[in-house]
Coordinates of C-alpha atoms in Angstrom, one line a residue:
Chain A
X2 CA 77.6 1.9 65.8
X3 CA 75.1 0.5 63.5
X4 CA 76.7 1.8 60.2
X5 CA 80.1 0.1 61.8
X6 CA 78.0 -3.1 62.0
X7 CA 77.1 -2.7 58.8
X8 CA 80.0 -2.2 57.4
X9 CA 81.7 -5.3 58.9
X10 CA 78.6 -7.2 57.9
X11 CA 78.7 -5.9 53.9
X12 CA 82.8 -6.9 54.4
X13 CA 82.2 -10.1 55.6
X14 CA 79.4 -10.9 53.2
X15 CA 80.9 -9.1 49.9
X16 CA 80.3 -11.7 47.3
X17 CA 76.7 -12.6 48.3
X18 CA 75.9 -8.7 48.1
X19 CA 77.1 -8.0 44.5
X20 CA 75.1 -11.2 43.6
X21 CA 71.8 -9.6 45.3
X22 CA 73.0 -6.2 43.7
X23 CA 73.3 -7.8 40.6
X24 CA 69.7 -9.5 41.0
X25 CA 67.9 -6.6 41.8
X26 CA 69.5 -4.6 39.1
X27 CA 68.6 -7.5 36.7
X28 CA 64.8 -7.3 38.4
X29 CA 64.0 -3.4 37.5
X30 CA 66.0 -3.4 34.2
X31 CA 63.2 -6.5 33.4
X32 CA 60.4 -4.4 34.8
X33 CA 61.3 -1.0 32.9
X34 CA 62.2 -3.1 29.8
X35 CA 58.7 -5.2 30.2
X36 CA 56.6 -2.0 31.0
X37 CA 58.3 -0.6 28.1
X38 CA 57.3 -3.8 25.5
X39 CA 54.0 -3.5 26.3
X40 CA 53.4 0.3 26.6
X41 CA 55.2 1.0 23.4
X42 CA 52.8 -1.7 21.2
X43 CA 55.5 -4.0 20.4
X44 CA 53.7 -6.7 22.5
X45 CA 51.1 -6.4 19.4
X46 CA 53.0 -6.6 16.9
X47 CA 55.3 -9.4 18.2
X48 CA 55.2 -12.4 15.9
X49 CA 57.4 -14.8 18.7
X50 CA 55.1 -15.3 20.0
X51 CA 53.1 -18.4 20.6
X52 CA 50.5 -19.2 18.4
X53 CA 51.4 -17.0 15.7
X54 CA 54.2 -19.1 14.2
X55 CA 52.3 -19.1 11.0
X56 CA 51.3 -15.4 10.5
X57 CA 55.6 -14.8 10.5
X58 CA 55.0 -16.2 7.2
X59 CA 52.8 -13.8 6.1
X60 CA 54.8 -10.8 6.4
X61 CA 56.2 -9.5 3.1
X62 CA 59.6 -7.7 2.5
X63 CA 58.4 -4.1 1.1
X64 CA 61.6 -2.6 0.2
X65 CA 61.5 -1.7 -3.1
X66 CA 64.2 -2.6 -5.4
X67 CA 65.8 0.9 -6.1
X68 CA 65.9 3.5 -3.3
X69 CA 65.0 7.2 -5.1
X70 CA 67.9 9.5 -4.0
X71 CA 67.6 12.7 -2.2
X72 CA 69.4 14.6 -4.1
X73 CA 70.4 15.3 -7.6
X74 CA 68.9 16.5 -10.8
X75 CA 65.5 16.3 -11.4
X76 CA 64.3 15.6 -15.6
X77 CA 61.6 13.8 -17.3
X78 CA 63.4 10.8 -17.0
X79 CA 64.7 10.9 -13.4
X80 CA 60.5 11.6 -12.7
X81 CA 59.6 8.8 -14.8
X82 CA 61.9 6.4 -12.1
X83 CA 60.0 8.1 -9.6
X84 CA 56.6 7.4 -11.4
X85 CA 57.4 3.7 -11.6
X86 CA 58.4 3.7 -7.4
X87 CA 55.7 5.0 -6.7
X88 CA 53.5 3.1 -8.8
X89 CA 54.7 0.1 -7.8
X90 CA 54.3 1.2 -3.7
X91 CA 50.8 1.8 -4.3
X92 CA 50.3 -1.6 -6.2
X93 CA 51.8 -3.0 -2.8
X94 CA 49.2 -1.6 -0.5
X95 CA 46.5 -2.0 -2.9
X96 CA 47.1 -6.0 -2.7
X97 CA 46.8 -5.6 1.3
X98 CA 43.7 -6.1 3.6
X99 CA 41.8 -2.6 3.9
X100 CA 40.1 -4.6 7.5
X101 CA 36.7 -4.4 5.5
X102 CA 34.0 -5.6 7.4
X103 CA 33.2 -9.1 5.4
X104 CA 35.0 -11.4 8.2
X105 CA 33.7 -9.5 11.6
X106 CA 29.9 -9.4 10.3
X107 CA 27.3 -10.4 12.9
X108 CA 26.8 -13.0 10.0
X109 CA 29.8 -14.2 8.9
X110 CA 30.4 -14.6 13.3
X111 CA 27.0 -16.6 13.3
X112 CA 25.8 -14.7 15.8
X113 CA 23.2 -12.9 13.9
Chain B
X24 CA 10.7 29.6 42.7
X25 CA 9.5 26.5 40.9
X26 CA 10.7 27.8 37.5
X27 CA 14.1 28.2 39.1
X28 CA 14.2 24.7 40.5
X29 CA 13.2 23.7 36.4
X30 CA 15.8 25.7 35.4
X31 CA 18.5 24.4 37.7
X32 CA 17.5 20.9 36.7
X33 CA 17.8 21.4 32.8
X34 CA 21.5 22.9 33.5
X35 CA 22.6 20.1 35.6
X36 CA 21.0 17.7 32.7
X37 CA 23.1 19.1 30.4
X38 CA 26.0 19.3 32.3
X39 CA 26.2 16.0 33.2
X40 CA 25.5 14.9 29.2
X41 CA 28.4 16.9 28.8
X42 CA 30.6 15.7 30.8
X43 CA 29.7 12.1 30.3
X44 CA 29.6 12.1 26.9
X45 CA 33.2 11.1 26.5
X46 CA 32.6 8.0 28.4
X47 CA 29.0 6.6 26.9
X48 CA 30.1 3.6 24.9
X49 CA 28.9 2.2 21.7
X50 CA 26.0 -0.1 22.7
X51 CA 24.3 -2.9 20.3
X52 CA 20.6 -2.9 19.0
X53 CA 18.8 -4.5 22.0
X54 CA 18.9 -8.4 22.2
X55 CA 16.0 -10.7 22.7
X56 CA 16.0 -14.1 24.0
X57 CA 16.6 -16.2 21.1
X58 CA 19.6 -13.9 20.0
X59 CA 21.1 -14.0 23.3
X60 CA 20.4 -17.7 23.2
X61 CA 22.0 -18.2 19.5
X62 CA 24.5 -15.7 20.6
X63 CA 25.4 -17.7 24.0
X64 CA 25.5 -21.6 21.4
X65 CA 28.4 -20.0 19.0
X66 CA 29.9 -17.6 20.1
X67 CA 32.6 -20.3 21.1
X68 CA 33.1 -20.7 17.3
X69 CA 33.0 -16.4 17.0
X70 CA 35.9 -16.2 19.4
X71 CA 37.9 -18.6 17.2
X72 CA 37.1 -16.6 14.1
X73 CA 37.8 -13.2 16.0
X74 CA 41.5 -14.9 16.9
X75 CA 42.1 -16.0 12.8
X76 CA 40.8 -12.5 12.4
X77 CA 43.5 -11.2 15.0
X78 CA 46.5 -13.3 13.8
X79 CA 45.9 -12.0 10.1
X80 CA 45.0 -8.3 10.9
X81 CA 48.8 -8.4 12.9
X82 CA 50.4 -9.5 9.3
X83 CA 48.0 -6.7 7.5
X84 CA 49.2 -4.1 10.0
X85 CA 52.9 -4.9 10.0
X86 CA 53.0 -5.0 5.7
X87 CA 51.0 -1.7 5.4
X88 CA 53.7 -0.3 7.9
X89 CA 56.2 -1.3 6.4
X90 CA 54.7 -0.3 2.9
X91 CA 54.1 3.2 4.1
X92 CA 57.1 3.8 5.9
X93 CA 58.7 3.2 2.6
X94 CA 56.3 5.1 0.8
X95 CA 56.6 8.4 2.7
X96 CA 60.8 7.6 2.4
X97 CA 60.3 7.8 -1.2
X98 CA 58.2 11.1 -0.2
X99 CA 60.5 12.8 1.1
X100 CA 63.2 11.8 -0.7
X101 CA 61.4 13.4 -4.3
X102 CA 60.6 16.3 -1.9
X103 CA 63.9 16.8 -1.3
X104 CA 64.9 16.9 -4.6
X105 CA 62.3 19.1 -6.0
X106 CA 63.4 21.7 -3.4
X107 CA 66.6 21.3 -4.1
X108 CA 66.1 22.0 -8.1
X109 CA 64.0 24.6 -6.8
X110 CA 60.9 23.8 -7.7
X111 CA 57.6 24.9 -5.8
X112 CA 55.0 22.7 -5.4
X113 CA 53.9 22.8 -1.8
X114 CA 51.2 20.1 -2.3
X115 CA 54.4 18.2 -2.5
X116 CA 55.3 18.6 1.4
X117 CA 51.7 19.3 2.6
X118 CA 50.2 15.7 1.5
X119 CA 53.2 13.8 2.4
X120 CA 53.0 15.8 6.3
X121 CA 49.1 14.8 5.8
X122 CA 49.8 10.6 5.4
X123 CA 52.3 11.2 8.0
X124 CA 50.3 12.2 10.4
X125 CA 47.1 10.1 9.7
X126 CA 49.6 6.9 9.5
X127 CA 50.7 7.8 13.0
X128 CA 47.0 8.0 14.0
X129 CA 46.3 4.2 12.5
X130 CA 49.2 2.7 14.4
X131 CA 47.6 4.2 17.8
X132 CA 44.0 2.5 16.8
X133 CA 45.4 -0.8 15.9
X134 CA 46.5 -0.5 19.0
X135 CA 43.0 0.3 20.2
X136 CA 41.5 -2.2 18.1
X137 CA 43.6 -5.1 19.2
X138 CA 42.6 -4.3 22.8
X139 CA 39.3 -4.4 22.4
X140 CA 39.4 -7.3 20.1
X141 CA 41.4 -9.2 22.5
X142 CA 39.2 -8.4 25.2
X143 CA 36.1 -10.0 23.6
X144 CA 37.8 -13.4 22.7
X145 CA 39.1 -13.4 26.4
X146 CA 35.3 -12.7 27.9
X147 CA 33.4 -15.8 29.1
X148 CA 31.2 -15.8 26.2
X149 CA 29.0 -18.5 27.2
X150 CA 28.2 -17.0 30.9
X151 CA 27.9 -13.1 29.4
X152 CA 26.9 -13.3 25.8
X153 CA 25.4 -10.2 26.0
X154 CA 28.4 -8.2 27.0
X155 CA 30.0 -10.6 24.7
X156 CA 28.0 -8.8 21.9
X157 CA 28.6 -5.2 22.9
X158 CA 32.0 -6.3 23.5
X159 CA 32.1 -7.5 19.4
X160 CA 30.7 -4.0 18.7
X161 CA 33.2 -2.0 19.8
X162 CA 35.6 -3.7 18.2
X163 CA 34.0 -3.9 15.1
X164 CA 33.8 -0.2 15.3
X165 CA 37.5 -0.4 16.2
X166 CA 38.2 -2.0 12.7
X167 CA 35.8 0.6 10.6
X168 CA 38.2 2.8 12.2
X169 CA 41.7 1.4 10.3
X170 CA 39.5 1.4 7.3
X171 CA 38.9 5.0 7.5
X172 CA 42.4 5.8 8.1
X173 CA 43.3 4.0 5.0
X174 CA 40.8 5.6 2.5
X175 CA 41.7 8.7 4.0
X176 CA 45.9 7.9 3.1
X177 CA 45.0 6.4 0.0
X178 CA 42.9 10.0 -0.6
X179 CA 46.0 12.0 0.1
X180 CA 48.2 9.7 -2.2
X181 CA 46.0 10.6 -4.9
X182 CA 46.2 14.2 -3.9
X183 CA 49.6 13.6 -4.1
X184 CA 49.5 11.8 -7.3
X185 CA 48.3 15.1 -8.2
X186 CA 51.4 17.1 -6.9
X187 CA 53.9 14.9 -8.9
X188 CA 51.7 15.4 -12.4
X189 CA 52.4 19.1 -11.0
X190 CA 56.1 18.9 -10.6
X191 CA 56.4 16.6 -13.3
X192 CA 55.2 19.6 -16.5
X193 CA 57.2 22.1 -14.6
X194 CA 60.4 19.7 -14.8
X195 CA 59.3 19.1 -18.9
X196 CA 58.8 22.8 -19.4
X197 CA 62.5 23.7 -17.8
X198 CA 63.8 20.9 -19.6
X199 CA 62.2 22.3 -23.0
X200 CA 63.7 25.6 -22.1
X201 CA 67.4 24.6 -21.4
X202 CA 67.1 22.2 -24.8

């Protein structure tokens, strides 16, 4: 009797349902997708967000010019290229913050 | 009976430093007055240098990921090779493995460190500057941290640097030969 009622109700009411189905559907997709973003670390790393506009700036492009291929022959010269990859990888990082201490002293804080 | 009651004591002393080791955080030197005081009048201006510090340790973390994401591509890809020329140099594959692995650690303690920084510039500074302090501290100890993790990768490039001078006069010596 009740699932007939139901039925009639869900016949007469189609279009509102599959918006409300749609809705909630919408609702958990959000919630996994949310729980996911911050879980996951992206959150951290997100520069749209507000306030940090200026750091987008910051970020460098680190591919380097020449990919080094997986396969083929291997000679001094071919080891030289990779020399000169790596080389210049290590440059990269080397010009990068290490998060030394300098900035987050008790000093530099003012709350020594 | 008394030495067993002494006895049971010492055991459940120890069990509990055990157990509760694990959860004793890093505390500061103790603060007097006048710290707390100087502590409580800028630590306003602190929490805006912590949130510079934030915003350019994001940029810091997100090059050196990229940097040694394309590093240990590189890696792999001379790995690859070498094997495939049939050279042995297992340093080769064991320090690349070894920077994998410690970059994967770094990534979950900036993660760690972010938290905790974020969590002292959010703390009402001026109504608890001393768990504002302690709060400072751990996330200083948070940042030592990354530092390690990159001394230790920068370590195991030179170990690799190592591996490729390796590979590189066993590659001259075949070529030598086949000339």
């Amino acid at each position: 009797m009740n699932l007939a009622r139901l039925r009639q109700f869900a016949n007469r009411h189609l279009f509102l349902l599959a918006i409300s189905g749609a809705v909630v559907v919408g609702f958990i997709m959000t919630l996994i997708s949310m729980s996911l973003y911050f879980s996951s670390g992206a959150s951290q790393l997100d520069l749209s967000r507000p306030g940090y506009e200026d750091v987008r700036a910051e970020v460098r492009d680190n591919q380097p010019a020449n990919d080094f291929s997986p396969t083929g022959p291997l000679n001094p010269e071919i080891m030289d290229e990779f020399q000169e990859l790596f080389d210049e990888q290590r440059e990269a990082l080397n010009s990068l913050s290490d998060y030394d201490d300098r900035a987050f002293t008790d000093k530099s804080l003012r709350i020594e | 009976m008394y030495g067993v009651q002494k006895k049971a004591l010492i055991i459940t002393a120890l069990v509990v430093a055990v157990v509760s080791a694990p959860f004793v955080n890093a505390q500061s030197e103790p603060l007097d007055d006048e710290r707390i005081e100087r502590i409580r009048q800028n630590c306003i201006v602190a929490q805006g240098s912590m949130q510079r510090i934030l915003r350019s340790d994001v940029a810091t973390r997100i090059n050196r990921a990229n940097a040694y994401e394309s590093l240990l591509a590189q890696m792999a890809a001379l790995n690859s090779r070498a094997a495939l020329n049939q050279y042995s140099v297992p340093e080769l594959a064991e320090q690349t493995r070894d920077i994998a692995d410690t970059f994967i650690l770094f990534k979950e303690e900036y993660q760690s460190y972010e938290i905790r920084l974020q969590a002292a510039i959010d703390l009402n500074c001026e109504e608890q500057p001393v768990t504002f302090y302690d709060a400072v501290v751990v996330a200083r100890e948070a940042r030592d941290k990354l530092s390690d993790r990159i001394n230790i990768i920068e370590k195991d490039l030179d170990e690799y640097q190592l591996a490729i001078d390796e590979l590189a006069t066993l590659v001259k010596a075949r070529d030598e030969e086949d000339a």
